[in-house]
PDB file of C-alpha atoms in Angstrom:
ATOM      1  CA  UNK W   1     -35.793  50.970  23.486  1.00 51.00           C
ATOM      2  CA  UNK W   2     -35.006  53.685  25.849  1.00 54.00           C
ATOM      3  CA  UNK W   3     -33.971  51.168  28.558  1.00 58.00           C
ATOM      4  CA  UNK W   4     -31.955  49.290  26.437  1.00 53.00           C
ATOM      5  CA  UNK W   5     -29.983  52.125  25.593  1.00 59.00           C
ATOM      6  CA  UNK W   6     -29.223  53.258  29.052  1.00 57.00           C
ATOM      7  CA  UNK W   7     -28.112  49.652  29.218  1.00 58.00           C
ATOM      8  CA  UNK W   8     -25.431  50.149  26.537  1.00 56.00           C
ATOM      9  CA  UNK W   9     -24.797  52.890  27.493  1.00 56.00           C
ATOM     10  CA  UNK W  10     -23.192  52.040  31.118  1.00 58.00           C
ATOM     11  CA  UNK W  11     -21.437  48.631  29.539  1.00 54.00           C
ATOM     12  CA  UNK W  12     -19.909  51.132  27.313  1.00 52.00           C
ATOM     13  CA  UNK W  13     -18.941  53.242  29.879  1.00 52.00           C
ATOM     14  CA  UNK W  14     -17.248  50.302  31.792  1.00 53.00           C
ATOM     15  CA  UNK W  15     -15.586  48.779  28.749  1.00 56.00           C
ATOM     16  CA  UNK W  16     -14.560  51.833  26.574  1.00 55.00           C
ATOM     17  CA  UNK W  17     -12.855  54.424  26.431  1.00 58.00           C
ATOM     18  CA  UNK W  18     -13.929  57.769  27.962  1.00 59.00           C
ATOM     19  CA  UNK W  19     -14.637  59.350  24.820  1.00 58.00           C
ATOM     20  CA  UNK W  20     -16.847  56.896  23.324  1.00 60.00           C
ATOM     21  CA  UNK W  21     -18.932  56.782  26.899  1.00 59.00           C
ATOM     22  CA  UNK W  22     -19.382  60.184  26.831  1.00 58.00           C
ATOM     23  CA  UNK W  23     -20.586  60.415  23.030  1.00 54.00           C
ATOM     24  CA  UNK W  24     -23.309  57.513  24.286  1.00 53.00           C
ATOM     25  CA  UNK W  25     -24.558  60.009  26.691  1.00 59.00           C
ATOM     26  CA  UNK W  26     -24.980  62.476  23.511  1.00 56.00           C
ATOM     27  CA  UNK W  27     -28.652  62.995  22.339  1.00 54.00           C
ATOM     28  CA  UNK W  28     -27.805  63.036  18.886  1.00 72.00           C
ATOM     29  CA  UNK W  29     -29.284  59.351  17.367  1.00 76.00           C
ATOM     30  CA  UNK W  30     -26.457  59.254  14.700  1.00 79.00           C
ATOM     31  CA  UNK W  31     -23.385  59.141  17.392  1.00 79.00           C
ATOM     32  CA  UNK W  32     -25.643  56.747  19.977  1.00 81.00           C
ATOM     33  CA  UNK W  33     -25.963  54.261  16.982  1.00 81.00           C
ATOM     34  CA  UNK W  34     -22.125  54.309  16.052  1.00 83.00           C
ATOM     35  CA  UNK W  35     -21.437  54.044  19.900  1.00 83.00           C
ATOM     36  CA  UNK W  36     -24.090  50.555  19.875  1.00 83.00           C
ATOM     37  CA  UNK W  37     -22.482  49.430  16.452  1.00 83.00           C
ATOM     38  CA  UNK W  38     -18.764  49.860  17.844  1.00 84.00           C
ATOM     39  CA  UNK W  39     -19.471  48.373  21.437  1.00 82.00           C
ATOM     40  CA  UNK W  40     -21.219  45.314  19.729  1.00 81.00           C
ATOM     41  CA  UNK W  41     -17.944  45.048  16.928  1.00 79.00           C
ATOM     42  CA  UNK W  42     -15.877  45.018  20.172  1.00 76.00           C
ATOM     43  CA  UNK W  43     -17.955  42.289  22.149  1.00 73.00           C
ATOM     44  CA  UNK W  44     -17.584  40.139  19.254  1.00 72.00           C
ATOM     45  CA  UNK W  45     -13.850  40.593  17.840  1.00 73.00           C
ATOM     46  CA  UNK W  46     -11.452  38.395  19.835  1.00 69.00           C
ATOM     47  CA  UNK W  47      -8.829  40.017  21.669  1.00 70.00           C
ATOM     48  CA  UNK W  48      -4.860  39.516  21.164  1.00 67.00           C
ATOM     49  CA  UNK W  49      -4.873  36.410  23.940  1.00 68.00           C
ATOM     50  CA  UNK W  50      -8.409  34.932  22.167  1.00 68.00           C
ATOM     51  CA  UNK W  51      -6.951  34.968  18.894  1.00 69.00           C
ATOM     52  CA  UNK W  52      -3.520  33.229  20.097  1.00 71.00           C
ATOM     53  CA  UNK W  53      -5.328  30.479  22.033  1.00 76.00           C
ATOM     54  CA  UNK W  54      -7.527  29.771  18.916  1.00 75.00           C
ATOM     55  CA  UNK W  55      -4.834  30.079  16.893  1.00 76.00           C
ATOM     56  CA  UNK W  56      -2.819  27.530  18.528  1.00 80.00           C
ATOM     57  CA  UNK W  57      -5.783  25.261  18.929  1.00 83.00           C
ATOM     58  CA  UNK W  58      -6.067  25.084  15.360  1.00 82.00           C
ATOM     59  CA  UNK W  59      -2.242  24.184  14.959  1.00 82.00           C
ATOM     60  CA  UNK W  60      -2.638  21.290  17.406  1.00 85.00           C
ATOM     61  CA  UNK W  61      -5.549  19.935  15.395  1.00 86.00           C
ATOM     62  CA  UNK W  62      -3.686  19.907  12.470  1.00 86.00           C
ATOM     63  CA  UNK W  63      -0.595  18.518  14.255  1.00 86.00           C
ATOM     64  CA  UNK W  64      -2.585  15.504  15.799  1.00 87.00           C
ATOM     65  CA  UNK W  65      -4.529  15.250  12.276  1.00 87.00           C
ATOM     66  CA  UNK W  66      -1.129  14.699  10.494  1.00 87.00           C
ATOM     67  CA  UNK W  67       0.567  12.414  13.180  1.00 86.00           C
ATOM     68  CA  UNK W  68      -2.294  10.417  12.337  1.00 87.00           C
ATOM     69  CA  UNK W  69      -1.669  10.175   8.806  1.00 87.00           C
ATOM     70  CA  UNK W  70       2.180   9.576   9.062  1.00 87.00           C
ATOM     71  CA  UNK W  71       0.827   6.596  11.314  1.00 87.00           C
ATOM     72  CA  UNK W  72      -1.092   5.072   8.840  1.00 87.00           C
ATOM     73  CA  UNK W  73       1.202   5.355   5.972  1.00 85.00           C
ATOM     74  CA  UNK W  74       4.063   4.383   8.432  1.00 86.00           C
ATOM     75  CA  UNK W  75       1.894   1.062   9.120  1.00 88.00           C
ATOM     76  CA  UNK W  76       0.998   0.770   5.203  1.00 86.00           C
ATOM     77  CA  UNK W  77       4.835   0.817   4.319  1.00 88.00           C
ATOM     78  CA  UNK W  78       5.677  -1.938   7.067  1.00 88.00           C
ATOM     79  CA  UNK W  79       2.725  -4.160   5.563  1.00 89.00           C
ATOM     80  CA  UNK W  80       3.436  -3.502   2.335  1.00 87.00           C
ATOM     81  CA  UNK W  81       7.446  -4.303   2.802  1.00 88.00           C
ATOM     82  CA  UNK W  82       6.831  -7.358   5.290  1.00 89.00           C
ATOM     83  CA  UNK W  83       4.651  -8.849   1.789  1.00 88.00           C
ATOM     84  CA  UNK W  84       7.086  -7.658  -0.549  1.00 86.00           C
ATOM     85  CA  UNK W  85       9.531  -9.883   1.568  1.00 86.00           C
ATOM     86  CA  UNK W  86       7.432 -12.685   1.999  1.00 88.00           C
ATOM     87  CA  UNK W  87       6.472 -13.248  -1.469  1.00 85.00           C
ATOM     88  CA  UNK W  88      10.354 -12.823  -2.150  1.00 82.00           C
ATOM     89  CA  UNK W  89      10.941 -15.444  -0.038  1.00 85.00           C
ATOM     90  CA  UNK W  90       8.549 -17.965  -1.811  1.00 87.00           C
ATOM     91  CA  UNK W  91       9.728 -17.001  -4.797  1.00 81.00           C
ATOM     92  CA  UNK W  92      13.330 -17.629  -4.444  1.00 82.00           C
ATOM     93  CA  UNK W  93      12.025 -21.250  -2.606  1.00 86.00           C
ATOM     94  CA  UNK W  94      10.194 -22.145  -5.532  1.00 85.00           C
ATOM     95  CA  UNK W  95      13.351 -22.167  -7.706  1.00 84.00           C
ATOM     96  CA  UNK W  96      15.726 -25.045  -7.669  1.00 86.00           C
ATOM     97  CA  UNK W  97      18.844 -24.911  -5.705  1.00 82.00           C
ATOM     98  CA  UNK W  98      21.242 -23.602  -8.361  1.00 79.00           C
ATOM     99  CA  UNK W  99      19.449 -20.987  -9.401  1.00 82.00           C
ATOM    100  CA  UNK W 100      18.853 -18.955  -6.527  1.00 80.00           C
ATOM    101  CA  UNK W 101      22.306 -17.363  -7.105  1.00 78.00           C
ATOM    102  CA  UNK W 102      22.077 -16.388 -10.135  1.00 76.00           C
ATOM    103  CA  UNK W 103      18.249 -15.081  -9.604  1.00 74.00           C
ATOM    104  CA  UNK W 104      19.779 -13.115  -6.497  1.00 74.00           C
ATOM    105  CA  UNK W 105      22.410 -11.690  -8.375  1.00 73.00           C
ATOM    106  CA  UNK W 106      19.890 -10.716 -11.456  1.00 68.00           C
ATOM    107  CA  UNK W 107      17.742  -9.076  -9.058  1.00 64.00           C
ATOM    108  CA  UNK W 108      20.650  -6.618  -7.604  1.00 64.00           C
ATOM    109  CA  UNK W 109      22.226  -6.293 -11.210  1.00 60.00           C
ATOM    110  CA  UNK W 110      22.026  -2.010 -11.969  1.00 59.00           C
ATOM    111  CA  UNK W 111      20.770  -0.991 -15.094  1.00 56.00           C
ATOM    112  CA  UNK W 112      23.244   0.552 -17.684  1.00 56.00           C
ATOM    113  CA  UNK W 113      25.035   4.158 -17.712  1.00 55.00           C
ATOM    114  CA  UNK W 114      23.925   5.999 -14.009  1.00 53.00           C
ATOM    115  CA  UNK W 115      19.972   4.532 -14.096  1.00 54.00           C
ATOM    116  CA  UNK W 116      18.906   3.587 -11.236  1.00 53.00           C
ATOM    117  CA  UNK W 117      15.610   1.570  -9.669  1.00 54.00           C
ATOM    118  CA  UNK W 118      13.115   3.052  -7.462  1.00 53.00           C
ATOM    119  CA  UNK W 119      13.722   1.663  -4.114  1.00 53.00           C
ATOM    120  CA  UNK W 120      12.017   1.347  -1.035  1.00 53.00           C
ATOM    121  CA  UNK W 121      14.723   3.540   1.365  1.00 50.00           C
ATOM    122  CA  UNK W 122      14.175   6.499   2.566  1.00 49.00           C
ATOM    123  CA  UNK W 123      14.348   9.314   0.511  1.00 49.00           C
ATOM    124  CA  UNK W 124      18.093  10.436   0.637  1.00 50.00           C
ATOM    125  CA  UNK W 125      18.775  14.623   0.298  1.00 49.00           C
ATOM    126  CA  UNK W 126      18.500  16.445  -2.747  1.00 50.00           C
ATOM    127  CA  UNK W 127      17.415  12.820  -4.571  1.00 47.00           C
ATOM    128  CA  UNK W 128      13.585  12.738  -5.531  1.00 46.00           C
ATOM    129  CA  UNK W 129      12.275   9.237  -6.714  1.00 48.00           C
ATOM    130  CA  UNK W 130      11.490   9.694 -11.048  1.00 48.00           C
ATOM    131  CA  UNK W 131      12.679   6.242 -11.891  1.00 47.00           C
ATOM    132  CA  UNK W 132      16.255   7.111 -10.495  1.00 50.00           C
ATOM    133  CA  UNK W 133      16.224  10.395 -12.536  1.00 52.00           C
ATOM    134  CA  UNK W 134      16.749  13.816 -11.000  1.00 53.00           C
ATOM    135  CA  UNK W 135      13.659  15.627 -12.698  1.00 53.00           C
ATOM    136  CA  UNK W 136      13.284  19.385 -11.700  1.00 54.00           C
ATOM    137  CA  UNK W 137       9.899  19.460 -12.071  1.00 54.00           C
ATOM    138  CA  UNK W 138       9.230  16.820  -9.293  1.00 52.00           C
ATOM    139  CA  UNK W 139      11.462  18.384  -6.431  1.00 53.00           C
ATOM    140  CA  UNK W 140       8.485  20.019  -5.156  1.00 54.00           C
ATOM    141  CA  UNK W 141       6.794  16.368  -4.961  1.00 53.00           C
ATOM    142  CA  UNK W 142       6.227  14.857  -1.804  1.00 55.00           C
ATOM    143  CA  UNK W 143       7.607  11.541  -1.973  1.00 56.00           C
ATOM    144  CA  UNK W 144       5.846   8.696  -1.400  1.00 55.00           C
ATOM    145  CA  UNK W 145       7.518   5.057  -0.187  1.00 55.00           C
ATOM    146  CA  UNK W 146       6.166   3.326  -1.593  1.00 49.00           C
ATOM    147  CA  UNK W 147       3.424   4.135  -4.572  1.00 54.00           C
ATOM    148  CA  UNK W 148      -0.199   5.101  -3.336  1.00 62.00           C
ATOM    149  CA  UNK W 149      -1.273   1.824  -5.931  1.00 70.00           C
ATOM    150  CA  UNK W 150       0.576  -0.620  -7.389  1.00 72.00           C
ATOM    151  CA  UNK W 151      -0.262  -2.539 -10.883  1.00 76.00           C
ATOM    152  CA  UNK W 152       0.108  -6.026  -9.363  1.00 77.00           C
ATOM    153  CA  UNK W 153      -1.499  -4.989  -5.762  1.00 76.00           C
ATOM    154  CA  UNK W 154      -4.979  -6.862  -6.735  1.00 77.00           C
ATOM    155  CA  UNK W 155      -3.197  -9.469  -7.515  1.00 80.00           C
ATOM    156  CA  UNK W 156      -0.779  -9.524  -4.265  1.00 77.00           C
ATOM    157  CA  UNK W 157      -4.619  -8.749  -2.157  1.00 75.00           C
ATOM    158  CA  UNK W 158      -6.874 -11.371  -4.255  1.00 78.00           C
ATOM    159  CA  UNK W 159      -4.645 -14.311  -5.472  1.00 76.00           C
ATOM    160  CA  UNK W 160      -3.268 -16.725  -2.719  1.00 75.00           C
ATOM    161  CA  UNK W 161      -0.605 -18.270  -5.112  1.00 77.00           C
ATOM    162  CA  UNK W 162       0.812 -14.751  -6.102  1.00 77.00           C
ATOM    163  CA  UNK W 163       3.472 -14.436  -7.481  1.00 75.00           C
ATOM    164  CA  UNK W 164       3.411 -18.048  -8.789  1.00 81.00           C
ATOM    165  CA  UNK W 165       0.768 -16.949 -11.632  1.00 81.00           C
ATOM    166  CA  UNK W 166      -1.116 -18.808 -14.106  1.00 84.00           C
ATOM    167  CA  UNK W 167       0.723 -17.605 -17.793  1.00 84.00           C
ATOM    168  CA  UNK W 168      -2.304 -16.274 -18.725  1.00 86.00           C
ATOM    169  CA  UNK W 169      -2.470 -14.020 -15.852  1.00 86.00           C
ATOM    170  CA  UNK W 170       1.221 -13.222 -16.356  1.00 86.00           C
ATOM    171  CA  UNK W 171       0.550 -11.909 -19.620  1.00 88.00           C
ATOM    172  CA  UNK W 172      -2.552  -9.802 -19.107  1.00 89.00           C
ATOM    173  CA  UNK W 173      -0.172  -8.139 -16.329  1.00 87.00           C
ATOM    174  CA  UNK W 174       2.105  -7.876 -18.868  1.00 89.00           C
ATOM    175  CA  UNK W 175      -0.238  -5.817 -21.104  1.00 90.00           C
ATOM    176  CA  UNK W 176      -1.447  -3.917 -18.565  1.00 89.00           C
ATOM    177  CA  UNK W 177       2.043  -2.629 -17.767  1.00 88.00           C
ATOM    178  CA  UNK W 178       2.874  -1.696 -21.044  1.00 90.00           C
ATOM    179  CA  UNK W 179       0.050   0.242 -21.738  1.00 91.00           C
ATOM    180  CA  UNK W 180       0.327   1.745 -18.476  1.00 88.00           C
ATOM    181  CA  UNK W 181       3.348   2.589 -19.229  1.00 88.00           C
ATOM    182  CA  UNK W 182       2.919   3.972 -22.762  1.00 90.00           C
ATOM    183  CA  UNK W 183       0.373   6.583 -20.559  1.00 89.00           C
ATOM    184  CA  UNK W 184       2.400   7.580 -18.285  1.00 85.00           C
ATOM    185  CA  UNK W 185       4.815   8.783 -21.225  1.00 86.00           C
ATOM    186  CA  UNK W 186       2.501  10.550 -23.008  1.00 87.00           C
ATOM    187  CA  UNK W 187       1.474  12.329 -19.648  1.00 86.00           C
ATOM    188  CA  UNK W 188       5.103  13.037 -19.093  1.00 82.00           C
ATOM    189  CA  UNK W 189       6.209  14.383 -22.221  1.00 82.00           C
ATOM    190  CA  UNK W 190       3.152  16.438 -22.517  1.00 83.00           C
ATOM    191  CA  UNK W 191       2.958  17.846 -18.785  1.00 81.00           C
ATOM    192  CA  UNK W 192       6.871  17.968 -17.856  1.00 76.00           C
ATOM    193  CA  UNK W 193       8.673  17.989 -21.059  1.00 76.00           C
ATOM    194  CA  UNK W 194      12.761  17.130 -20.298  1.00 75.00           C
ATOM    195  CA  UNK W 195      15.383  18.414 -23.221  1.00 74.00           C
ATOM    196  CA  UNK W 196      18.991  17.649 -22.669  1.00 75.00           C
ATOM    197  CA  UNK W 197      20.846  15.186 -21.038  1.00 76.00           C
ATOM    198  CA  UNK W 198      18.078  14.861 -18.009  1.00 77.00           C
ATOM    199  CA  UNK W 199      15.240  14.592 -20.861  1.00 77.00           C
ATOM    200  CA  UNK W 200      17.859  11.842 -23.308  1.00 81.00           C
ATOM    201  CA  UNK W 201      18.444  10.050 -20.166  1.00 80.00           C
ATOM    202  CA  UNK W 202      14.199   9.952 -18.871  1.00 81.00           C
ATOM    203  CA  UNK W 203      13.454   8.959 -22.631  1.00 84.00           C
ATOM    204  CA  UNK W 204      16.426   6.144 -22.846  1.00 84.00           C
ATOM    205  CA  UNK W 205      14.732   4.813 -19.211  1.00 84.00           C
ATOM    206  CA  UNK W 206      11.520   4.865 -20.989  1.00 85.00           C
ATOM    207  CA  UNK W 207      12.580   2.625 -24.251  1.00 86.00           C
ATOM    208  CA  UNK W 208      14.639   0.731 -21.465  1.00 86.00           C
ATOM    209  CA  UNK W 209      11.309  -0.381 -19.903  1.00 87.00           C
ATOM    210  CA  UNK W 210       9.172  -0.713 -22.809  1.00 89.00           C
ATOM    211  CA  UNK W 211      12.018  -2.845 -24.526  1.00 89.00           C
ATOM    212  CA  UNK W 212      11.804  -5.261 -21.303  1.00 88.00           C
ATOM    213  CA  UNK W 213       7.893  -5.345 -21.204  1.00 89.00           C
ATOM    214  CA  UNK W 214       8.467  -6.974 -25.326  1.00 91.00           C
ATOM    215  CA  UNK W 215      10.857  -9.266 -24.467  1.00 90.00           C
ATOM    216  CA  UNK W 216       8.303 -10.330 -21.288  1.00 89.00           C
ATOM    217  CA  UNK W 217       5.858 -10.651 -24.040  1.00 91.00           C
ATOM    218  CA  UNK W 218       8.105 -12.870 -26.542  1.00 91.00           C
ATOM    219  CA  UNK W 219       8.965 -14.729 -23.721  1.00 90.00           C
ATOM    220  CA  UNK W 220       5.584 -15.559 -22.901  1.00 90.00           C
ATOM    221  CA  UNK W 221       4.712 -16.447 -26.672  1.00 91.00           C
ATOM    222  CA  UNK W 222       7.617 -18.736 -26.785  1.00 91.00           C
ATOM    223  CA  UNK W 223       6.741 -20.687 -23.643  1.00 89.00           C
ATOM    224  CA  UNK W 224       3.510 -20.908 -25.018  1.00 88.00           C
ATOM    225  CA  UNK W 225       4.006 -22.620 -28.733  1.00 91.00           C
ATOM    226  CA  UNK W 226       6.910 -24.868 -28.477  1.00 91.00           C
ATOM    227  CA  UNK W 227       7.071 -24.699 -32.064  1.00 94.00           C
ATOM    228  CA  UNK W 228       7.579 -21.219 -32.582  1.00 92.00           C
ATOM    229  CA  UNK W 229      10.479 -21.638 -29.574  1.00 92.00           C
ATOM    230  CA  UNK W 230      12.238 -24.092 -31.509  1.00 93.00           C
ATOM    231  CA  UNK W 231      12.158 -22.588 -34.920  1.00 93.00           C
ATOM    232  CA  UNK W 232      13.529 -19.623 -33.176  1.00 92.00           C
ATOM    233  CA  UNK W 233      16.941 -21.385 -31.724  1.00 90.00           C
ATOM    234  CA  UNK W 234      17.439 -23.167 -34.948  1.00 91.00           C
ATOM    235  CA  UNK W 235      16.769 -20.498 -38.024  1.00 92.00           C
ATOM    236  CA  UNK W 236      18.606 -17.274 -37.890  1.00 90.00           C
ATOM    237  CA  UNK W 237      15.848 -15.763 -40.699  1.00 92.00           C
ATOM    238  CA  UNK W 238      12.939 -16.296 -39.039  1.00 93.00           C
ATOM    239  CA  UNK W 239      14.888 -15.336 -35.707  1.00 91.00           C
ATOM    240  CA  UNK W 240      15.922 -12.206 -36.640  1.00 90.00           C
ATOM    241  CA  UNK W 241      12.322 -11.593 -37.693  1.00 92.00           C
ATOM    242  CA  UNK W 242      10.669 -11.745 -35.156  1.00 93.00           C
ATOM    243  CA  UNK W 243      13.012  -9.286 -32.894  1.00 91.00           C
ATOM    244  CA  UNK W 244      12.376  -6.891 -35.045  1.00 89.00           C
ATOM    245  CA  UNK W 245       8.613  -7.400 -35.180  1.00 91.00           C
ATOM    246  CA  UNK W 246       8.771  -7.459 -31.049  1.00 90.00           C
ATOM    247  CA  UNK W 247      11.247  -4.473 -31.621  1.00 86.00           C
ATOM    248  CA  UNK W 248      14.122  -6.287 -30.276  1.00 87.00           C
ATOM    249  CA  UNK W 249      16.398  -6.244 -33.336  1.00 81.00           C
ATOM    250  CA  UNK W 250      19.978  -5.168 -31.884  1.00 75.00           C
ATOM    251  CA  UNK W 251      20.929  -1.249 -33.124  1.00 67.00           C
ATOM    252  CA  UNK W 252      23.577  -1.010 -35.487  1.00 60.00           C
ATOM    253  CA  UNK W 253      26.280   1.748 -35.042  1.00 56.00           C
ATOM    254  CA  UNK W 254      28.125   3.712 -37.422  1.00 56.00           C
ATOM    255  CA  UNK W 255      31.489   3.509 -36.632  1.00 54.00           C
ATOM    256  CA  UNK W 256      34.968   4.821 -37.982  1.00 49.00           C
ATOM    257  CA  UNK W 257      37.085   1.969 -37.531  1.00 50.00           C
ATOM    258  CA  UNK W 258      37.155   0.450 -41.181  1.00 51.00           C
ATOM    259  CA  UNK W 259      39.749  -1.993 -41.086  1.00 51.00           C
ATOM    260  CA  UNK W 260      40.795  -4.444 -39.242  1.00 51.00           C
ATOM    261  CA  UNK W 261      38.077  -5.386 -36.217  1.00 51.00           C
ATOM    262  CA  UNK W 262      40.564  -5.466 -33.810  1.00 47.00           C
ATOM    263  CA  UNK W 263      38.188  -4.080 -31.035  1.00 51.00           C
ATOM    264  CA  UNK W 264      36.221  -7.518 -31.268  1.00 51.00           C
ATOM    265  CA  UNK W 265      37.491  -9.978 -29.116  1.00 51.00           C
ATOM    266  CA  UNK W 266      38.251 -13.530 -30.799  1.00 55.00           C
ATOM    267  CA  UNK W 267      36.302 -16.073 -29.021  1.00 54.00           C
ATOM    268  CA  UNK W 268      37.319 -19.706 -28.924  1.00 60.00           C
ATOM    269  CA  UNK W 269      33.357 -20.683 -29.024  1.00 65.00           C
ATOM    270  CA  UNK W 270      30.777 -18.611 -31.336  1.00 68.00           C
ATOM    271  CA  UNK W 271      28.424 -17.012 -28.920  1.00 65.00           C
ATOM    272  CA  UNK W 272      24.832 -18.093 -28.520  1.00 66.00           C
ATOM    273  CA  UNK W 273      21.967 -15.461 -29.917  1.00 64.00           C
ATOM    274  CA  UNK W 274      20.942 -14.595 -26.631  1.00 64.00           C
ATOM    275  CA  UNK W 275      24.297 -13.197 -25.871  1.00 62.00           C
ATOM    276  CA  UNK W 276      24.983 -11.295 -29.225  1.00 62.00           C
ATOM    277  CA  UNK W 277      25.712  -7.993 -27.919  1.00 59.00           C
ATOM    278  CA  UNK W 278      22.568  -4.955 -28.151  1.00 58.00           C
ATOM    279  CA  UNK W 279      24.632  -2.692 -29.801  1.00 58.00           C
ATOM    280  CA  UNK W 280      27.177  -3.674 -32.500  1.00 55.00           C
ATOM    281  CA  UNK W 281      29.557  -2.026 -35.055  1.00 51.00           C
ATOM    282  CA  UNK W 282      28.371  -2.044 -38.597  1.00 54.00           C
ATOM    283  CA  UNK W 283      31.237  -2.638 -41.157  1.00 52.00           C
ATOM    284  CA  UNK W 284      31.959   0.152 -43.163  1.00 47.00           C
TER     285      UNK W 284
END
């Protein structure tokens, strides 16, 4: 014990300071322990150039680490877009000749007032993807281009003949969607509740979405029972039932223009149901 020490004793008096050498040479047991203690705390603390090497070892790890991640979501996107074109492309060939127009020009057609679609471009300033909303409560979200998961990605992964889909299959997707997207709504409006015009427009988007996922779903019904399909083009009655059952039934206005209707244009030929108008002035 003596030995060792003497030992720490002369490292001590080559590494520190001349004080704390000459305190080790000290008989007293209480000052040669705090010498020991302070020389070993020393020997083990990393100096100022230590610490700055390890330091910026660290950051390079975490720099390759996350280079490697953007590479594998940048290779992810390209995948994912070169199959979103593909099965575009097959889509729009599977559709007779006069109709590709018209299904290209449905495709690009906006959705009313300033909504707009999630897209797949980049991620423009001060815009953060919430179904073409500007929610405050996602600016802090990273955005992601596109989704982590998809509804229809097993589909797109397991069925060759995607998107040409049995009905069947069509319609469970159908389901699926809705309900997935009657959850996310109750998620939202429990976790980020909107008020105003941000939280009239997210809830108008909302009804927007769920009306279309109906109307997929009467659509479906109708292809399926010609029947039903042809009772609904000939009787208004049972028509106008079963929109409002689907919760399709056009909204009627209150308006204060009482007498003549001379905001409604006169039309040469009546207009088919499908084009009556969604929102229409209720006589007074």
């Amino acid at each position: 014990m003596r030995r060792l020490g003497v030992r720490l004793a002369k490292a001590s008096a080559a590494t520190l300071p001349g004080g704390k050498a000459a305190a080790a040479k000290a008989v007293s047991d209480e000052k040669f322990g705090q010498t020991c203690l302070e020389y070993i705390y020393e020997m083990n603390r990393p100096n100022a150039v230590q610490k700055t090497n390890k330091d910026a070892e660290e950051e390079m790890l975490l720099a390759q680490a996350v280079d490697r991640l953007f590479a594998i979501g940048d290779s992810d996107f390209h995948d994912r877009l070169e199959a979103q074109v593909a099965r575009g492309i097959e889509a729009l060939e599977a559709l007779p000749e006069e109709l590709r127009v018209e299904a290209c020009l449905l495709n690009s057609e906006m959705p009313p007032l300033s909504f707009r679609r999630p897209s797949l471009t980049p991620p423009l300033s001060s815009y953060d993807p919430a179904f073409g909303l500007d929610v405050p409560a996602n600016r802090a979200r990273i955005a992601e281009y596109p989704a982590v998961h998809r509804i229809d990605d097993d589909l797109l992964e397991n069925d060759r003949d995607y998107p040409l889909l049995p009905p069947d299959v069509v319609s469970e997707l159908n389901g699926t969607v809705a309900s997935h997207l009657q959850e996310t709504h109750r998620a939202a409006r429990s976790t980020i509740p909107q008020t105003g015009p941000m939280g009239e427009a997210w809830e108008a988007e909302i009804a927007l979405q769920k009306r279309a996922c109906a109307r997929q779903d009467l659509l479906l019904k109708l292809a399926d029972d010609p029947d039903m399909a042809e009772r609904f083009d000939t009787d208004e009655e049972y028509r106008a039932t079963v929109l409002g059952d689907a919760g399709l039934a056009p909204l009627a206005q209150e308006t204060a223009h009482t007498g003549d209707e001379a905001c409604v244009p006169q039309l040469s030929a009546p207009l088919h149901y499908s084009q009556t108008p969604k929102h229409f002035a209720r006589k007074g």
